[in-house]
């Protein structure tokens, strides 16, 4: 578990938690368990995604994948335990316990994002689509599930602790949903554009597994355009927040243009 979580990674989801907290007016230290919980779910998802039965990858975050470093049983169990730990961290935090309603709502966000309507559902669709040509709508559904749902939850969970009007929350959710899709379109593009050493994971994995991706469906230029359009739509939704959204805006640029 330590090897999988503490061995690098960009920590984009925790950063989104803190940036969203800045927008919604939540103290940074209150958000530590929220940031930890989303990263634990993410780390678990990578361990399982790399397993031989799934994407069968040997390299992650510049090091052997967990099942390569240890063995398959260890990787399966480490992933399972990381998932449980994420919920423990959120449910057992004393500061959050002082806000029980918000705490339960955040637990529900995380469970929905990780489960059949979110990440695991998206991963199941992704696996089922291997070797098949899928249209853009189908692909969007996969990406919003496997990657978008947890990114959306990272941004929306802090809003349960802050004070936002209904309209403000709806606008934040537009941003949260779209930037999650941008993240995975960029991930598909990096697998085409970038080398294995820079990515710290196998750049040939998508093509080797015959995955449908945005570049394979829309072409590289089409995928770039779709990512940029979706990012602009996301950013438009934050216009009413003024300077409070600066950190989220910065992260949205990073997500669109990142090189690893
Ligand atoms: C990679 O996520 C897997 C996806 C969901 C696209 P990241 O690019 O955030 O991976 P790390 O955490 O930086 O290794
Ligand atoms: C990752 O999708 C999604 C999850 C781990 C939930 P990918 O399989 O496309 O991501 P990488 O390229 O292995 O990081
Ligand atoms: Mg995968
Ligand atoms: Mg993978």
Short mmCIF file of C-alpha atoms and ligand atoms in Angstrom, two decimals:
data_model
loop_
_atom_site.label_atom_id
_atom_site.label_comp_id
_atom_site.label_asym_id
_atom_site.label_seq_id
_atom_site.Cartn_x
_atom_site.Cartn_y
_atom_site.Cartn_z
CA UNK A 1 0.00 0.00 0.00
CA UNK A 2 2.85 2.37 0.86
CA UNK A 3 4.66 1.54 -2.38
CA UNK A 4 1.58 2.31 -4.49
CA UNK A 5 0.56 5.55 -2.77
CA UNK A 6 3.84 7.17 -1.80
CA UNK A 7 5.82 6.45 -4.97
CA UNK A 8 5.17 9.69 -6.84
CA UNK A 9 2.24 10.86 -8.92
CA UNK A 10 1.11 14.39 -9.66
CA UNK A 11 -1.50 14.59 -6.87
CA UNK A 12 -3.88 16.41 -9.19
CA UNK A 13 -7.01 15.24 -7.36
CA UNK A 14 -5.85 16.48 -3.93
CA UNK A 15 -4.84 19.77 -5.57
CA UNK A 16 -8.35 20.05 -6.99
CA UNK A 17 -9.77 19.46 -3.49
CA UNK A 18 -7.73 22.35 -2.04
CA UNK A 19 -8.41 24.63 -5.02
CA UNK A 20 -12.13 23.96 -4.73
CA UNK A 21 -11.88 24.64 -0.99
CA UNK A 22 -10.38 28.04 -1.84
CA UNK A 23 -13.39 28.81 -4.01
CA UNK A 24 -15.94 27.60 -1.47
CA UNK A 25 -14.21 29.15 1.58
CA UNK A 26 -13.16 26.01 3.48
CA UNK A 27 -10.05 25.96 5.71
CA UNK A 28 -7.19 23.99 4.23
CA UNK A 29 -6.62 21.71 7.23
CA UNK A 30 -10.28 20.63 7.22
CA UNK A 31 -9.70 19.32 3.72
CA UNK A 32 -6.73 17.06 4.45
CA UNK A 33 -8.82 13.89 4.94
CA UNK A 34 -10.83 14.72 1.80
CA UNK A 35 -7.65 15.14 -0.25
CA UNK A 36 -6.19 11.93 1.18
CA UNK A 37 -9.37 9.97 0.50
CA UNK A 38 -9.56 10.86 -3.21
CA UNK A 39 -5.87 10.11 -3.72
CA UNK A 40 -6.25 6.73 -1.98
CA UNK A 41 -9.12 5.79 -4.30
CA UNK A 42 -7.06 6.96 -7.27
CA UNK A 43 -3.98 4.99 -6.19
CA UNK A 44 -6.08 1.85 -5.73
CA UNK A 45 -7.57 2.32 -9.19
CA UNK A 46 -4.10 2.49 -10.74
CA UNK A 47 -2.94 -0.70 -8.98
CA UNK A 48 -5.95 -2.62 -10.29
CA UNK A 49 -5.90 -0.94 -13.74
CA UNK A 50 -2.34 -2.22 -14.26
CA UNK A 51 -3.11 -5.85 -13.33
CA UNK A 52 -2.58 -8.55 -15.99
CA UNK A 53 -6.35 -9.11 -16.23
CA UNK A 54 -6.86 -5.43 -17.01
CA UNK A 55 -4.31 -3.26 -18.89
CA UNK A 56 -1.40 -5.57 -18.06
CA UNK A 57 1.19 -2.84 -17.54
CA UNK A 58 4.66 -3.16 -16.04
CA UNK A 59 5.49 0.48 -15.37
CA UNK A 60 3.70 3.10 -13.27
CA UNK A 61 4.96 6.39 -11.91
CA UNK A 62 8.41 5.49 -13.24
CA UNK A 63 8.65 2.24 -11.29
CA UNK A 64 7.51 -1.37 -11.63
CA UNK A 65 3.75 -1.69 -11.15
CA UNK A 66 2.67 -3.06 -7.78
CA UNK A 67 2.01 -6.59 -9.06
CA UNK A 68 5.47 -6.57 -10.72
CA UNK A 69 7.23 -5.32 -7.62
CA UNK A 70 5.42 -7.80 -5.35
CA UNK A 71 2.92 -10.27 -6.84
CA UNK A 72 -0.64 -10.28 -8.13
CA UNK A 73 -2.31 -11.31 -4.91
CA UNK A 74 -0.50 -8.55 -3.03
CA UNK A 75 -1.54 -5.99 -5.65
CA UNK A 76 -5.20 -7.05 -5.56
CA UNK A 77 -5.28 -6.92 -1.77
CA UNK A 78 -3.34 -3.64 -1.56
CA UNK A 79 -5.90 -2.08 -3.94
CA UNK A 80 -8.83 -3.44 -1.93
CA UNK A 81 -7.30 -2.15 1.29
CA UNK A 82 -6.56 1.30 -0.15
CA UNK A 83 -10.19 1.60 -1.16
CA UNK A 84 -11.41 0.74 2.34
CA UNK A 85 -8.82 3.08 3.87
CA UNK A 86 -10.15 5.99 1.78
CA UNK A 87 -13.57 5.61 3.39
CA UNK A 88 -12.06 5.12 6.84
CA UNK A 89 -10.05 8.35 6.52
CA UNK A 90 -13.21 10.30 5.68
CA UNK A 91 -15.54 8.60 8.14
CA UNK A 92 -13.19 8.56 11.15
CA UNK A 93 -11.90 12.14 10.96
CA UNK A 94 -12.77 14.02 14.18
CA UNK A 95 -12.97 17.47 12.53
CA UNK A 96 -15.35 16.22 9.86
CA UNK A 97 -17.40 14.41 12.51
CA UNK A 98 -18.38 17.85 13.82
CA UNK A 99 -20.22 18.35 10.51
CA UNK A 100 -22.03 15.00 10.23
CA UNK A 101 -24.40 15.99 7.41
CA UNK A 102 -21.63 17.29 5.21
CA UNK A 103 -19.50 14.28 6.10
CA UNK A 104 -22.17 11.80 5.01
CA UNK A 105 -22.75 13.73 1.78
CA UNK A 106 -19.02 13.61 1.02
CA UNK A 107 -18.99 9.88 1.69
CA UNK A 108 -21.85 9.52 -0.77
CA UNK A 109 -19.97 11.55 -3.42
CA UNK A 110 -16.93 9.33 -3.04
CA UNK A 111 -18.91 6.08 -3.10
CA UNK A 112 -20.83 7.16 -6.21
CA UNK A 113 -17.66 8.29 -7.95
CA UNK A 114 -15.81 5.06 -7.19
CA UNK A 115 -18.67 2.66 -7.88
CA UNK A 116 -20.77 1.25 -10.71
CA UNK A 117 -22.11 4.64 -11.86
CA UNK A 118 -18.57 6.06 -11.82
CA UNK A 119 -15.08 4.67 -12.00
CA UNK A 120 -15.70 0.94 -11.84
CA UNK A 121 -18.57 1.24 -14.32
CA UNK A 122 -16.30 3.19 -16.67
CA UNK A 123 -13.52 0.65 -16.28
CA UNK A 124 -15.96 -2.17 -17.12
CA UNK A 125 -17.05 -0.34 -20.29
CA UNK A 126 -13.40 0.37 -21.16
CA UNK A 127 -12.54 -3.32 -20.89
CA UNK A 128 -15.63 -4.36 -22.89
CA UNK A 129 -14.67 -1.92 -25.67
CA UNK A 130 -11.18 -3.39 -26.20
CA UNK A 131 -10.68 -4.44 -29.81
CA UNK A 132 -13.88 -2.69 -30.90
CA UNK A 133 -14.34 0.65 -32.62
CA UNK A 134 -16.56 2.78 -30.44
CA UNK A 135 -18.25 6.06 -31.44
CA UNK A 136 -17.57 9.36 -29.72
CA UNK A 137 -20.64 9.15 -27.50
CA UNK A 138 -19.62 5.75 -26.21
CA UNK A 139 -16.09 6.95 -25.64
CA UNK A 140 -17.26 10.01 -23.73
CA UNK A 141 -19.31 7.76 -21.48
CA UNK A 142 -16.27 5.58 -20.73
CA UNK A 143 -14.04 8.57 -20.00
CA UNK A 144 -16.56 10.38 -17.82
CA UNK A 145 -16.94 7.19 -15.82
CA UNK A 146 -13.45 5.79 -15.45
CA UNK A 147 -11.70 9.13 -14.86
CA UNK A 148 -14.21 12.00 -14.82
CA UNK A 149 -16.31 10.82 -11.90
CA UNK A 150 -13.50 10.90 -9.31
CA UNK A 151 -12.24 14.25 -10.56
CA UNK A 152 -15.78 15.62 -10.33
CA UNK A 153 -16.07 14.32 -6.76
CA UNK A 154 -12.70 15.87 -5.83
CA UNK A 155 -14.08 19.26 -6.81
CA UNK A 156 -17.61 18.83 -5.44
CA UNK A 157 -16.83 17.28 -2.05
CA UNK A 158 -15.41 20.53 -0.56
CA UNK A 159 -18.59 22.32 -1.66
CA UNK A 160 -20.45 20.25 0.95
CA UNK A 161 -18.44 22.05 3.66
CA UNK A 162 -18.66 25.55 2.20
CA UNK A 163 -21.40 28.03 1.56
CA UNK A 164 -22.53 28.07 -2.05
CA UNK A 165 -25.90 29.00 -3.49
CA UNK A 166 -27.73 26.46 -5.65
CA UNK A 167 -26.69 28.31 -8.82
CA UNK A 168 -23.07 28.52 -7.74
CA UNK A 169 -23.00 24.82 -6.97
CA UNK A 170 -24.50 24.02 -10.39
CA UNK A 171 -21.84 26.14 -12.10
CA UNK A 172 -19.06 24.47 -10.14
CA UNK A 173 -20.48 21.10 -11.17
CA UNK A 174 -20.36 22.04 -14.87
CA UNK A 175 -16.68 22.84 -14.42
CA UNK A 176 -16.07 19.66 -12.39
CA UNK A 177 -17.65 17.36 -14.96
CA UNK A 178 -15.99 18.91 -17.99
CA UNK A 179 -12.51 19.16 -16.56
CA UNK A 180 -12.65 15.44 -15.70
CA UNK A 181 -13.30 14.67 -19.36
CA UNK A 182 -10.46 16.98 -20.44
CA UNK A 183 -8.13 15.10 -18.10
CA UNK A 184 -8.73 11.78 -19.85
CA UNK A 185 -8.65 13.22 -23.41
CA UNK A 186 -5.22 14.64 -22.53
CA UNK A 187 -4.22 11.26 -21.11
CA UNK A 188 -5.12 9.63 -24.46
CA UNK A 189 -3.14 12.28 -26.35
CA UNK A 190 -0.08 11.85 -24.14
CA UNK A 191 -0.06 8.12 -24.92
CA UNK A 192 0.38 9.12 -28.58
CA UNK A 193 2.65 12.17 -28.20
CA UNK A 194 4.90 11.36 -25.30
CA UNK A 195 7.60 8.80 -24.57
CA UNK A 196 7.53 6.14 -21.87
CA UNK A 197 10.36 7.74 -19.85
CA UNK A 198 8.53 11.08 -19.56
CA UNK A 199 5.17 9.46 -18.79
CA UNK A 200 6.57 7.01 -16.26
CA UNK A 201 4.15 4.47 -17.78
CA UNK A 202 4.10 2.51 -21.02
CA UNK A 203 3.22 4.89 -23.87
CA UNK A 204 2.23 1.96 -26.11
CA UNK A 205 -0.33 0.51 -23.70
CA UNK A 206 -3.50 1.90 -25.33
CA UNK A 207 -2.61 0.78 -28.86
CA UNK A 208 -1.28 -2.59 -27.63
CA UNK A 209 -4.59 -3.24 -25.86
CA UNK A 210 -6.62 -1.98 -28.88
CA UNK A 211 -8.36 0.64 -26.74
CA UNK A 212 -10.71 3.14 -28.31
CA UNK A 213 -9.29 6.59 -27.49
CA UNK A 214 -10.01 10.18 -28.53
CA UNK A 215 -7.06 10.29 -30.94
CA UNK A 216 -8.02 6.92 -32.46
CA UNK A 217 -11.63 8.10 -32.87
CA UNK A 218 -11.28 11.82 -33.76
CA UNK A 219 -7.66 11.94 -34.92
CA UNK A 220 -4.95 13.73 -32.98
CA UNK A 221 -6.01 17.20 -34.12
CA UNK A 222 -9.70 16.44 -33.49
CA UNK A 223 -8.89 15.21 -29.99
CA UNK A 224 -6.81 18.32 -29.26
CA UNK A 225 -9.66 20.52 -30.42
CA UNK A 226 -12.22 18.61 -28.34
CA UNK A 227 -10.04 18.92 -25.22
CA UNK A 228 -9.57 22.67 -25.74
CA UNK A 229 -13.29 23.27 -26.39
CA UNK A 230 -14.28 21.27 -23.34
CA UNK A 231 -11.77 23.14 -21.17
CA UNK A 232 -13.13 26.49 -22.40
CA UNK A 233 -16.67 25.38 -21.58
CA UNK A 234 -15.50 24.34 -18.11
CA UNK A 235 -13.76 27.65 -17.48
CA UNK A 236 -16.78 29.67 -18.67
CA UNK A 237 -18.82 28.13 -15.86
CA UNK A 238 -16.48 29.70 -13.27
CA UNK A 239 -16.81 33.24 -14.57
CA UNK A 240 -19.15 34.37 -11.78
CA UNK A 241 -16.67 33.43 -9.03
CA UNK A 242 -14.03 36.09 -9.76
CA UNK A 243 -10.66 35.73 -8.00
CA UNK A 244 -11.91 32.88 -5.81
CA UNK A 245 -11.58 30.54 -8.79
CA UNK A 246 -7.94 31.40 -9.63
CA UNK A 247 -6.50 28.13 -8.32
CA UNK A 248 -9.07 26.03 -10.19
CA UNK A 249 -8.45 28.02 -13.38
CA UNK A 250 -4.72 27.42 -13.07
CA UNK A 251 -5.31 23.69 -12.60
CA UNK A 252 -7.63 23.58 -15.61
CA UNK A 253 -4.80 24.98 -17.77
CA UNK A 254 -2.44 22.41 -16.30
CA UNK A 255 -4.88 19.58 -17.01
CA UNK A 256 -5.27 20.69 -20.65
CA UNK A 257 -1.55 21.18 -21.32
CA UNK A 258 0.24 18.78 -18.98
CA UNK A 259 3.16 16.83 -20.42
CA UNK A 260 2.99 13.78 -18.12
C1 LIG B 1 -3.61 8.50 -14.57
O1 LIG B 1 -3.89 9.52 -13.66
C2 LIG B 1 -4.79 7.62 -14.74
C3 LIG B 1 -6.00 8.30 -15.17
C4 LIG B 1 -7.09 8.28 -14.48
C5 LIG B 1 -6.01 9.00 -16.44
P1 LIG B 1 -2.79 10.60 -13.26
O2 LIG B 1 -2.19 11.17 -14.51
O3 LIG B 1 -3.40 11.56 -12.31
O4 LIG B 1 -1.70 9.71 -12.53
P2 LIG B 1 -0.65 10.08 -11.39
O5 LIG B 1 -1.40 10.10 -10.10
O6 LIG B 1 -0.07 11.43 -11.72
O7 LIG B 1 0.36 8.99 -11.45
C1 LIG B 2 -7.17 4.88 -16.02
O1 LIG B 2 -7.38 4.75 -17.33
C2 LIG B 2 -8.50 4.94 -15.30
C3 LIG B 2 -8.41 4.37 -13.97
C4 LIG B 2 -7.30 3.91 -13.46
C5 LIG B 2 -9.62 4.33 -13.19
P1 LIG B 2 -6.16 4.33 -18.27
O2 LIG B 2 -5.92 2.87 -18.24
O3 LIG B 2 -6.47 4.95 -19.59
O4 LIG B 2 -4.95 5.14 -17.61
P2 LIG B 2 -3.40 4.82 -17.64
O5 LIG B 2 -2.95 5.29 -19.00
O6 LIG B 2 -3.20 3.37 -17.41
O7 LIG B 2 -2.82 5.69 -16.56
MG1 LIG B 3 -7.24 1.26 -18.21
MG1 LIG B 4 -4.19 1.74 -17.91
#
